[in-house]
Amino acid sequence: MKKIVLITITMFLIISCNSDDKEANETLANIDVATGMYLRGSKTTEPIRLGNPNNFSSKILIYPNPFQSVITLQSGTPTDLWVVPVRAEKINQTIDYTSVLNANSFTENTVENKAILKLDLRKEEKETAEEIPTNEEKENPFSVADFNPNGFTSENDLDFSELKSGSFYKVFVKIEGKLYWDIIYKSGQENDLKVFEDLWGI
């Protein structure tokens, strides 16, 4: 009888731990949440870290951040790009994301389902961005006309002026079949510093 009880308790603990681990991993890799970001004026200026950014951006560089209308993406040879709206929170501030997040943290399907904008960068003749159908959970999507008709290079300007001001986004870039992403903020003008201070105490 004691053996049966011990086995039952052990199995319960194993299942509970596995469930907790799964929930923790899902929370750490939450596609809808930004736990921090890097302020960056240009590609040569030293970035300022806010909070604990849950990005995986070793092969991409995005500036300026915050931005008002146009960002510059510097990367290798990307094939796809997605923009996903996120909410900023002050959580997981002690997590070492460099050891947690990787190119497999999100599937391409997950990113696609959450995105409000997708750019197919493989087709040089493609002159417009692909507009993703909206639903109740997504903000208004838009398209970028005449986008790089001559093909994508290692440094490109992207007009994101139609994104909602005062909002955070994750920009996902696919390079050599792997996903990389960074967190950007479209300027809300005078309220920017207060937003960052309230969130991450700058």
mmCIF file with all atom_site columns, C-alpha atoms in Angstrom:
data_model
loop_
_atom_site.group_PDB
_atom_site.id
_atom_site.type_symbol
_atom_site.label_atom_id
_atom_site.label_alt_id
_atom_site.label_comp_id
_atom_site.label_asym_id
_atom_site.label_entity_id
_atom_site.label_seq_id
_atom_site.pdbx_PDB_ins_code
_atom_site.Cartn_x
_atom_site.Cartn_y
_atom_site.Cartn_z
_atom_site.occupancy
_atom_site.B_iso_or_equiv
_atom_site.pdbx_formal_charge
_atom_site.auth_seq_id
_atom_site.auth_comp_id
_atom_site.auth_asym_id
_atom_site.auth_atom_id
_atom_site.pdbx_PDB_model_num
ATOM 1   C CA . MET A 1 1   ? 0.000   0.000  0.000   1.00 0.00 ? 1   MET A CA 1
ATOM 2   C CA . LYS A 1 2   ? 2.825   2.401  0.931   1.00 0.00 ? 2   LYS A CA 1
ATOM 3   C CA . LYS A 1 3   ? 4.575   1.610  -2.366  1.00 0.00 ? 3   LYS A CA 1
ATOM 4   C CA . ILE A 1 4   ? 1.421   2.446  -4.313  1.00 0.00 ? 4   ILE A CA 1
ATOM 5   C CA . VAL A 1 5   ? 1.053   5.769  -2.471  1.00 0.00 ? 5   VAL A CA 1
ATOM 6   C CA . LEU A 1 6   ? 4.712   6.657  -3.062  1.00 0.00 ? 6   LEU A CA 1
ATOM 7   C CA . ILE A 1 7   ? 4.467   5.790  -6.761  1.00 0.00 ? 7   ILE A CA 1
ATOM 8   C CA . THR A 1 8   ? 1.289   7.882  -7.084  1.00 0.00 ? 8   THR A CA 1
ATOM 9   C CA . ILE A 1 9   ? 2.912   10.879 -5.362  1.00 0.00 ? 9   ILE A CA 1
ATOM 10  C CA . THR A 1 10  ? 6.049   10.552 -7.501  1.00 0.00 ? 10  THR A CA 1
ATOM 11  C CA . MET A 1 11  ? 4.030   10.410 -10.716 1.00 0.00 ? 11  MET A CA 1
ATOM 12  C CA . PHE A 1 12  ? 2.010   13.447 -9.615  1.00 0.00 ? 12  PHE A CA 1
ATOM 13  C CA . LEU A 1 13  ? 5.178   15.422 -8.891  1.00 0.00 ? 13  LEU A CA 1
ATOM 14  C CA . ILE A 1 14  ? 6.709   14.481 -12.262 1.00 0.00 ? 14  ILE A CA 1
ATOM 15  C CA . ILE A 1 15  ? 3.573   15.491 -14.148 1.00 0.00 ? 15  ILE A CA 1
ATOM 16  C CA . SER A 1 16  ? 3.306   18.731 -12.155 1.00 0.00 ? 16  SER A CA 1
ATOM 17  C CA . CYS A 1 17  ? 6.967   19.593 -12.800 1.00 0.00 ? 17  CYS A CA 1
ATOM 18  C CA . ASN A 1 18  ? 6.656   18.870 -16.498 1.00 0.00 ? 18  ASN A CA 1
ATOM 19  C CA . SER A 1 19  ? 3.535   21.028 -16.654 1.00 0.00 ? 19  SER A CA 1
ATOM 20  C CA . ASP A 1 20  ? 5.252   23.840 -14.743 1.00 0.00 ? 20  ASP A CA 1
ATOM 21  C CA . ASP A 1 21  ? 8.301   23.635 -17.027 1.00 0.00 ? 21  ASP A CA 1
ATOM 22  C CA . LYS A 1 22  ? 6.104   23.783 -20.113 1.00 0.00 ? 22  LYS A CA 1
ATOM 23  C CA . GLU A 1 23  ? 4.184   26.791 -18.798 1.00 0.00 ? 23  GLU A CA 1
ATOM 24  C CA . ALA A 1 24  ? 7.443   28.508 -17.829 1.00 0.00 ? 24  ALA A CA 1
ATOM 25  C CA . ASN A 1 25  ? 8.922   27.943 -21.281 1.00 0.00 ? 25  ASN A CA 1
ATOM 26  C CA . GLU A 1 26  ? 5.785   29.227 -22.973 1.00 0.00 ? 26  GLU A CA 1
ATOM 27  C CA . THR A 1 27  ? 5.856   32.318 -20.761 1.00 0.00 ? 27  THR A CA 1
ATOM 28  C CA . LEU A 1 28  ? 9.532   32.969 -21.452 1.00 0.00 ? 28  LEU A CA 1
ATOM 29  C CA . ALA A 1 29  ? 9.053   32.682 -25.209 1.00 0.00 ? 29  ALA A CA 1
ATOM 30  C CA . ASN A 1 30  ? 5.709   34.523 -25.279 1.00 0.00 ? 30  ASN A CA 1
ATOM 31  C CA . ILE A 1 31  ? 5.382   35.999 -28.754 1.00 0.00 ? 31  ILE A CA 1
ATOM 32  C CA . ASP A 1 32  ? 2.840   38.598 -27.576 1.00 0.00 ? 32  ASP A CA 1
ATOM 33  C CA . VAL A 1 33  ? 4.994   40.139 -24.830 1.00 0.00 ? 33  VAL A CA 1
ATOM 34  C CA . ALA A 1 34  ? 8.001   42.465 -24.803 1.00 0.00 ? 34  ALA A CA 1
ATOM 35  C CA . THR A 1 35  ? 9.942   42.418 -21.518 1.00 0.00 ? 35  THR A CA 1
ATOM 36  C CA . GLY A 1 36  ? 12.380  45.111 -22.620 1.00 0.00 ? 36  GLY A CA 1
ATOM 37  C CA . MET A 1 37  ? 14.024  46.706 -25.647 1.00 0.00 ? 37  MET A CA 1
ATOM 38  C CA . TYR A 1 38  ? 17.120  48.541 -26.828 1.00 0.00 ? 38  TYR A CA 1
ATOM 39  C CA . LEU A 1 39  ? 17.065  52.253 -27.589 1.00 0.00 ? 39  LEU A CA 1
ATOM 40  C CA . ARG A 1 40  ? 19.274  52.868 -30.617 1.00 0.00 ? 40  ARG A CA 1
ATOM 41  C CA . GLY A 1 41  ? 19.736  56.146 -32.488 1.00 0.00 ? 41  GLY A CA 1
ATOM 42  C CA . SER A 1 42  ? 21.849  54.755 -35.339 1.00 0.00 ? 42  SER A CA 1
ATOM 43  C CA . LYS A 1 43  ? 23.930  51.721 -36.228 1.00 0.00 ? 43  LYS A CA 1
ATOM 44  C CA . THR A 1 44  ? 27.031  53.302 -34.700 1.00 0.00 ? 44  THR A CA 1
ATOM 45  C CA . THR A 1 45  ? 25.599  54.618 -31.423 1.00 0.00 ? 45  THR A CA 1
ATOM 46  C CA . GLU A 1 46  ? 25.819  52.557 -28.247 1.00 0.00 ? 46  GLU A CA 1
ATOM 47  C CA . PRO A 1 47  ? 22.364  51.063 -27.514 1.00 0.00 ? 47  PRO A CA 1
ATOM 48  C CA . ILE A 1 48  ? 20.619  51.746 -24.214 1.00 0.00 ? 48  ILE A CA 1
ATOM 49  C CA . ARG A 1 49  ? 19.012  48.701 -22.609 1.00 0.00 ? 49  ARG A CA 1
ATOM 50  C CA . LEU A 1 50  ? 15.549  49.023 -21.089 1.00 0.00 ? 50  LEU A CA 1
ATOM 51  C CA . GLY A 1 51  ? 14.182  46.189 -18.980 1.00 0.00 ? 51  GLY A CA 1
ATOM 52  C CA . ASN A 1 52  ? 15.253  42.694 -20.037 1.00 0.00 ? 52  ASN A CA 1
ATOM 53  C CA . PRO A 1 53  ? 14.724  42.393 -23.810 1.00 0.00 ? 53  PRO A CA 1
ATOM 54  C CA . ASN A 1 54  ? 13.323  39.015 -24.888 1.00 0.00 ? 54  ASN A CA 1
ATOM 55  C CA . ASN A 1 55  ? 14.784  39.249 -28.361 1.00 0.00 ? 55  ASN A CA 1
ATOM 56  C CA . PHE A 1 56  ? 16.990  37.008 -30.481 1.00 0.00 ? 56  PHE A CA 1
ATOM 57  C CA . SER A 1 57  ? 18.709  39.457 -32.780 1.00 0.00 ? 57  SER A CA 1
ATOM 58  C CA . SER A 1 58  ? 22.282  38.277 -33.288 1.00 0.00 ? 58  SER A CA 1
ATOM 59  C CA . LYS A 1 59  ? 21.999  38.561 -37.091 1.00 0.00 ? 59  LYS A CA 1
ATOM 60  C CA . ILE A 1 60  ? 19.844  41.664 -37.420 1.00 0.00 ? 60  ILE A CA 1
ATOM 61  C CA . LEU A 1 61  ? 20.182  45.326 -36.486 1.00 0.00 ? 61  LEU A CA 1
ATOM 62  C CA . ILE A 1 62  ? 17.217  47.707 -36.474 1.00 0.00 ? 62  ILE A CA 1
ATOM 63  C CA . TYR A 1 63  ? 17.486  51.479 -36.038 1.00 0.00 ? 63  TYR A CA 1
ATOM 64  C CA . PRO A 1 64  ? 16.417  54.037 -35.030 1.00 0.00 ? 64  PRO A CA 1
ATOM 65  C CA . ASN A 1 65  ? 14.443  52.715 -32.088 1.00 0.00 ? 65  ASN A CA 1
ATOM 66  C CA . PRO A 1 66  ? 12.046  54.297 -31.173 1.00 0.00 ? 66  PRO A CA 1
ATOM 67  C CA . PHE A 1 67  ? 11.144  55.338 -34.723 1.00 0.00 ? 67  PHE A CA 1
ATOM 68  C CA . GLN A 1 68  ? 8.593   57.709 -36.174 1.00 0.00 ? 68  GLN A CA 1
ATOM 69  C CA . SER A 1 69  ? 7.987   56.332 -39.659 1.00 0.00 ? 69  SER A CA 1
ATOM 70  C CA . VAL A 1 70  ? 11.010  54.611 -41.218 1.00 0.00 ? 70  VAL A CA 1
ATOM 71  C CA . ILE A 1 71  ? 13.341  51.993 -39.756 1.00 0.00 ? 71  ILE A CA 1
ATOM 72  C CA . THR A 1 72  ? 16.517  50.629 -41.252 1.00 0.00 ? 72  THR A CA 1
ATOM 73  C CA . LEU A 1 73  ? 17.062  46.875 -41.176 1.00 0.00 ? 73  LEU A CA 1
ATOM 74  C CA . GLN A 1 74  ? 20.635  45.682 -41.449 1.00 0.00 ? 74  GLN A CA 1
ATOM 75  C CA . SER A 1 75  ? 21.040  41.932 -41.797 1.00 0.00 ? 75  SER A CA 1
ATOM 76  C CA . GLY A 1 76  ? 22.372  39.114 -43.907 1.00 0.00 ? 76  GLY A CA 1
ATOM 77  C CA . THR A 1 77  ? 20.209  37.977 -46.815 1.00 0.00 ? 77  THR A CA 1
ATOM 78  C CA . PRO A 1 78  ? 16.653  37.757 -45.439 1.00 0.00 ? 78  PRO A CA 1
ATOM 79  C CA . THR A 1 79  ? 13.870  35.925 -47.239 1.00 0.00 ? 79  THR A CA 1
ATOM 80  C CA . ASP A 1 80  ? 10.834  36.932 -45.144 1.00 0.00 ? 80  ASP A CA 1
ATOM 81  C CA . LEU A 1 81  ? 9.862   39.564 -42.620 1.00 0.00 ? 81  LEU A CA 1
ATOM 82  C CA . TRP A 1 82  ? 6.876   39.763 -40.266 1.00 0.00 ? 82  TRP A CA 1
ATOM 83  C CA . VAL A 1 83  ? 5.625   42.454 -37.877 1.00 0.00 ? 83  VAL A CA 1
ATOM 84  C CA . VAL A 1 84  ? 3.824   41.233 -34.750 1.00 0.00 ? 84  VAL A CA 1
ATOM 85  C CA . PRO A 1 85  ? 2.111   43.633 -32.295 1.00 0.00 ? 85  PRO A CA 1
ATOM 86  C CA . VAL A 1 86  ? 3.060   43.012 -28.659 1.00 0.00 ? 86  VAL A CA 1
ATOM 87  C CA . ARG A 1 87  ? 2.326   44.398 -25.219 1.00 0.00 ? 87  ARG A CA 1
ATOM 88  C CA . ALA A 1 88  ? 5.172   45.543 -22.990 1.00 0.00 ? 88  ALA A CA 1
ATOM 89  C CA . GLU A 1 89  ? 5.395   44.179 -19.435 1.00 0.00 ? 89  GLU A CA 1
ATOM 90  C CA . LYS A 1 90  ? 7.867   44.264 -16.588 1.00 0.00 ? 90  LYS A CA 1
ATOM 91  C CA . ILE A 1 91  ? 8.145   40.507 -16.099 1.00 0.00 ? 91  ILE A CA 1
ATOM 92  C CA . ASN A 1 92  ? 10.979  37.963 -16.258 1.00 0.00 ? 92  ASN A CA 1
ATOM 93  C CA . GLN A 1 93  ? 13.512  40.691 -15.543 1.00 0.00 ? 93  GLN A CA 1
ATOM 94  C CA . THR A 1 94  ? 16.109  38.283 -14.127 1.00 0.00 ? 94  THR A CA 1
ATOM 95  C CA . ILE A 1 95  ? 15.916  35.692 -16.911 1.00 0.00 ? 95  ILE A CA 1
ATOM 96  C CA . ASP A 1 96  ? 19.001  35.196 -19.081 1.00 0.00 ? 96  ASP A CA 1
ATOM 97  C CA . TYR A 1 97  ? 17.267  35.250 -22.453 1.00 0.00 ? 97  TYR A CA 1
ATOM 98  C CA . THR A 1 98  ? 20.531  34.599 -24.287 1.00 0.00 ? 98  THR A CA 1
ATOM 99  C CA . SER A 1 99  ? 20.459  31.068 -22.895 1.00 0.00 ? 99  SER A CA 1
ATOM 100 C CA . VAL A 1 100 ? 16.691  30.582 -23.227 1.00 0.00 ? 100 VAL A CA 1
ATOM 101 C CA . LEU A 1 101 ? 15.699  31.910 -26.643 1.00 0.00 ? 101 LEU A CA 1
ATOM 102 C CA . ASN A 1 102 ? 16.924  30.613 -29.988 1.00 0.00 ? 102 ASN A CA 1
ATOM 103 C CA . ALA A 1 103 ? 15.935  30.407 -33.645 1.00 0.00 ? 103 ALA A CA 1
ATOM 104 C CA . ASN A 1 104 ? 13.477  27.593 -32.809 1.00 0.00 ? 104 ASN A CA 1
ATOM 105 C CA . SER A 1 105 ? 11.633  29.390 -29.991 1.00 0.00 ? 105 SER A CA 1
ATOM 106 C CA . PHE A 1 106 ? 8.766   30.150 -32.383 1.00 0.00 ? 106 PHE A CA 1
ATOM 107 C CA . THR A 1 107 ? 7.530   28.315 -35.431 1.00 0.00 ? 107 THR A CA 1
ATOM 108 C CA . GLU A 1 108 ? 7.035   30.180 -38.664 1.00 0.00 ? 108 GLU A CA 1
ATOM 109 C CA . ASN A 1 109 ? 3.354   29.251 -38.502 1.00 0.00 ? 109 ASN A CA 1
ATOM 110 C CA . THR A 1 110 ? 2.989   30.885 -35.065 1.00 0.00 ? 110 THR A CA 1
ATOM 111 C CA . VAL A 1 111 ? 4.645   34.067 -36.288 1.00 0.00 ? 111 VAL A CA 1
ATOM 112 C CA . GLU A 1 112 ? 2.503   34.080 -39.437 1.00 0.00 ? 112 GLU A CA 1
ATOM 113 C CA . ASN A 1 113 ? -0.711  33.728 -37.440 1.00 0.00 ? 113 ASN A CA 1
ATOM 114 C CA . LYS A 1 114 ? 0.179   36.638 -35.157 1.00 0.00 ? 114 LYS A CA 1
ATOM 115 C CA . ALA A 1 115 ? 1.580   38.981 -37.798 1.00 0.00 ? 115 ALA A CA 1
ATOM 116 C CA . ILE A 1 116 ? -0.197  42.077 -39.100 1.00 0.00 ? 116 ILE A CA 1
ATOM 117 C CA . LEU A 1 117 ? 2.317   42.482 -41.916 1.00 0.00 ? 117 LEU A CA 1
ATOM 118 C CA . LYS A 1 118 ? 4.433   40.075 -43.949 1.00 0.00 ? 118 LYS A CA 1
ATOM 119 C CA . LEU A 1 119 ? 7.051   40.919 -46.574 1.00 0.00 ? 119 LEU A CA 1
ATOM 120 C CA . ASP A 1 120 ? 8.206   38.241 -49.006 1.00 0.00 ? 120 ASP A CA 1
ATOM 121 C CA . LEU A 1 121 ? 11.758  39.336 -49.771 1.00 0.00 ? 121 LEU A CA 1
ATOM 122 C CA . ARG A 1 122 ? 12.692  36.466 -52.074 1.00 0.00 ? 122 ARG A CA 1
ATOM 123 C CA . LYS A 1 123 ? 10.919  37.700 -55.191 1.00 0.00 ? 123 LYS A CA 1
ATOM 124 C CA . GLU A 1 124 ? 12.727  40.617 -56.748 1.00 0.00 ? 124 GLU A CA 1
ATOM 125 C CA . GLU A 1 125 ? 9.767   41.416 -58.955 1.00 0.00 ? 125 GLU A CA 1
ATOM 126 C CA . LYS A 1 126 ? 7.429   41.717 -55.954 1.00 0.00 ? 126 LYS A CA 1
ATOM 127 C CA . GLU A 1 127 ? 6.626   45.393 -55.418 1.00 0.00 ? 127 GLU A CA 1
ATOM 128 C CA . THR A 1 128 ? 4.063   45.224 -52.627 1.00 0.00 ? 128 THR A CA 1
ATOM 129 C CA . ALA A 1 129 ? 3.905   43.690 -49.211 1.00 0.00 ? 129 ALA A CA 1
ATOM 130 C CA . GLU A 1 130 ? 1.467   40.878 -48.560 1.00 0.00 ? 130 GLU A CA 1
ATOM 131 C CA . GLU A 1 131 ? -1.486  42.092 -46.568 1.00 0.00 ? 131 GLU A CA 1
ATOM 132 C CA . ILE A 1 132 ? -2.553  39.559 -43.962 1.00 0.00 ? 132 ILE A CA 1
ATOM 133 C CA . PRO A 1 133 ? -6.335  39.273 -43.410 1.00 0.00 ? 133 PRO A CA 1
ATOM 134 C CA . THR A 1 134 ? -7.396  40.931 -40.200 1.00 0.00 ? 134 THR A CA 1
ATOM 135 C CA . ASN A 1 135 ? -9.487  39.442 -37.400 1.00 0.00 ? 135 ASN A CA 1
ATOM 136 C CA . GLU A 1 136 ? -10.687 40.623 -34.017 1.00 0.00 ? 136 GLU A CA 1
ATOM 137 C CA . GLU A 1 137 ? -7.323  39.863 -32.369 1.00 0.00 ? 137 GLU A CA 1
ATOM 138 C CA . LYS A 1 138 ? -5.226  41.801 -34.895 1.00 0.00 ? 138 LYS A CA 1
ATOM 139 C CA . GLU A 1 139 ? -4.757  45.491 -35.505 1.00 0.00 ? 139 GLU A CA 1
ATOM 140 C CA . ASN A 1 140 ? -5.496  46.973 -38.913 1.00 0.00 ? 140 ASN A CA 1
ATOM 141 C CA . PRO A 1 141 ? -3.053  45.528 -41.437 1.00 0.00 ? 141 PRO A CA 1
ATOM 142 C CA . PHE A 1 142 ? -1.552  47.588 -44.230 1.00 0.00 ? 142 PHE A CA 1
ATOM 143 C CA . SER A 1 143 ? 0.608   47.171 -47.274 1.00 0.00 ? 143 SER A CA 1
ATOM 144 C CA . VAL A 1 144 ? 3.823   48.890 -48.326 1.00 0.00 ? 144 VAL A CA 1
ATOM 145 C CA . ALA A 1 145 ? 3.679   49.913 -51.971 1.00 0.00 ? 145 ALA A CA 1
ATOM 146 C CA . ASP A 1 146 ? 6.708   49.756 -54.273 1.00 0.00 ? 146 ASP A CA 1
ATOM 147 C CA . PHE A 1 147 ? 8.788   47.971 -51.665 1.00 0.00 ? 147 PHE A CA 1
ATOM 148 C CA . ASN A 1 148 ? 12.316  47.289 -52.907 1.00 0.00 ? 148 ASN A CA 1
ATOM 149 C CA . PRO A 1 149 ? 11.389  46.246 -56.463 1.00 0.00 ? 149 PRO A CA 1
ATOM 150 C CA . ASN A 1 150 ? 15.074  45.635 -57.195 1.00 0.00 ? 150 ASN A CA 1
ATOM 151 C CA . GLY A 1 151 ? 15.508  43.072 -54.461 1.00 0.00 ? 151 GLY A CA 1
ATOM 152 C CA . PHE A 1 152 ? 16.520  43.130 -50.813 1.00 0.00 ? 152 PHE A CA 1
ATOM 153 C CA . THR A 1 153 ? 20.068  44.081 -49.814 1.00 0.00 ? 153 THR A CA 1
ATOM 154 C CA . SER A 1 154 ? 21.948  43.896 -46.526 1.00 0.00 ? 154 SER A CA 1
ATOM 155 C CA . GLU A 1 155 ? 20.702  47.331 -45.431 1.00 0.00 ? 155 GLU A CA 1
ATOM 156 C CA . ASN A 1 156 ? 17.197  48.514 -46.233 1.00 0.00 ? 156 ASN A CA 1
ATOM 157 C CA . ASP A 1 157 ? 14.789  51.256 -45.206 1.00 0.00 ? 157 ASP A CA 1
ATOM 158 C CA . LEU A 1 158 ? 11.275  50.120 -44.298 1.00 0.00 ? 158 LEU A CA 1
ATOM 159 C CA . ASP A 1 159 ? 8.373   52.551 -44.181 1.00 0.00 ? 159 ASP A CA 1
ATOM 160 C CA . PHE A 1 160 ? 6.306   51.593 -41.132 1.00 0.00 ? 160 PHE A CA 1
ATOM 161 C CA . SER A 1 161 ? 4.559   54.962 -40.843 1.00 0.00 ? 161 SER A CA 1
ATOM 162 C CA . GLU A 1 162 ? 1.118   53.329 -40.830 1.00 0.00 ? 162 GLU A CA 1
ATOM 163 C CA . LEU A 1 163 ? 1.814   51.348 -37.676 1.00 0.00 ? 163 LEU A CA 1
ATOM 164 C CA . LYS A 1 164 ? -0.008  52.639 -34.609 1.00 0.00 ? 164 LYS A CA 1
ATOM 165 C CA . SER A 1 165 ? 1.987   55.229 -32.652 1.00 0.00 ? 165 SER A CA 1
ATOM 166 C CA . GLY A 1 166 ? 2.841   54.547 -29.029 1.00 0.00 ? 166 GLY A CA 1
ATOM 167 C CA . SER A 1 167 ? 2.914   50.775 -29.650 1.00 0.00 ? 167 SER A CA 1
ATOM 168 C CA . PHE A 1 168 ? 5.453   47.970 -29.383 1.00 0.00 ? 168 PHE A CA 1
ATOM 169 C CA . TYR A 1 169 ? 6.161   45.392 -32.092 1.00 0.00 ? 169 TYR A CA 1
ATOM 170 C CA . LYS A 1 170 ? 8.389   42.401 -32.695 1.00 0.00 ? 170 LYS A CA 1
ATOM 171 C CA . VAL A 1 171 ? 10.009  42.333 -36.114 1.00 0.00 ? 171 VAL A CA 1
ATOM 172 C CA . PHE A 1 172 ? 10.781  38.759 -37.201 1.00 0.00 ? 172 PHE A CA 1
ATOM 173 C CA . VAL A 1 173 ? 13.300  38.209 -39.990 1.00 0.00 ? 173 VAL A CA 1
ATOM 174 C CA . LYS A 1 174 ? 14.002  34.867 -41.639 1.00 0.00 ? 174 LYS A CA 1
ATOM 175 C CA . ILE A 1 175 ? 17.644  34.375 -42.622 1.00 0.00 ? 175 ILE A CA 1
ATOM 176 C CA . GLU A 1 176 ? 18.928  31.087 -44.033 1.00 0.00 ? 176 GLU A CA 1
ATOM 177 C CA . GLY A 1 177 ? 15.769  29.376 -42.833 1.00 0.00 ? 177 GLY A CA 1
ATOM 178 C CA . LYS A 1 178 ? 16.086  30.614 -39.226 1.00 0.00 ? 178 LYS A CA 1
ATOM 179 C CA . LEU A 1 179 ? 14.086  33.229 -37.325 1.00 0.00 ? 179 LEU A CA 1
ATOM 180 C CA . TYR A 1 180 ? 15.601  36.257 -35.638 1.00 0.00 ? 180 TYR A CA 1
ATOM 181 C CA . TRP A 1 181 ? 13.656  39.072 -34.018 1.00 0.00 ? 181 TRP A CA 1
ATOM 182 C CA . ASP A 1 182 ? 13.934  42.371 -32.230 1.00 0.00 ? 182 ASP A CA 1
ATOM 183 C CA . ILE A 1 183 ? 11.524  44.647 -30.395 1.00 0.00 ? 183 ILE A CA 1
ATOM 184 C CA . ILE A 1 184 ? 10.705  48.101 -31.738 1.00 0.00 ? 184 ILE A CA 1
ATOM 185 C CA . TYR A 1 185 ? 8.539   50.989 -30.538 1.00 0.00 ? 185 TYR A CA 1
ATOM 186 C CA . LYS A 1 186 ? 6.742   53.477 -32.773 1.00 0.00 ? 186 LYS A CA 1
ATOM 187 C CA . SER A 1 187 ? 7.118   56.865 -31.169 1.00 0.00 ? 187 SER A CA 1
ATOM 188 C CA . GLY A 1 188 ? 4.178   58.339 -29.315 1.00 0.00 ? 188 GLY A CA 1
ATOM 189 C CA . GLN A 1 189 ? 6.052   61.660 -29.286 1.00 0.00 ? 189 GLN A CA 1
ATOM 190 C CA . GLU A 1 190 ? 5.899   63.406 -25.891 1.00 0.00 ? 190 GLU A CA 1
ATOM 191 C CA . ASN A 1 191 ? 4.806   60.327 -23.934 1.00 0.00 ? 191 ASN A CA 1
ATOM 192 C CA . ASP A 1 192 ? 7.716   58.054 -24.895 1.00 0.00 ? 192 ASP A CA 1
ATOM 193 C CA . LEU A 1 193 ? 9.944   58.663 -21.857 1.00 0.00 ? 193 LEU A CA 1
ATOM 194 C CA . LYS A 1 194 ? 7.027   58.280 -19.455 1.00 0.00 ? 194 LYS A CA 1
ATOM 195 C CA . VAL A 1 195 ? 6.013   55.006 -21.115 1.00 0.00 ? 195 VAL A CA 1
ATOM 196 C CA . PHE A 1 196 ? 9.530   53.617 -20.700 1.00 0.00 ? 196 PHE A CA 1
ATOM 197 C CA . GLU A 1 197 ? 9.867   54.953 -17.148 1.00 0.00 ? 197 GLU A CA 1
ATOM 198 C CA . ASP A 1 198 ? 6.555   53.460 -16.049 1.00 0.00 ? 198 ASP A CA 1
ATOM 199 C CA . LEU A 1 199 ? 7.468   50.103 -17.576 1.00 0.00 ? 199 LEU A CA 1
ATOM 200 C CA . TRP A 1 200 ? 11.155  49.655 -16.855 1.00 0.00 ? 200 TRP A CA 1
ATOM 201 C CA . GLY A 1 201 ? 12.159  52.558 -14.625 1.00 0.00 ? 201 GLY A CA 1
ATOM 202 C CA . ILE A 1 202 ? 14.599  54.494 -16.790 1.00 0.00 ? 202 ILE A CA 1
#
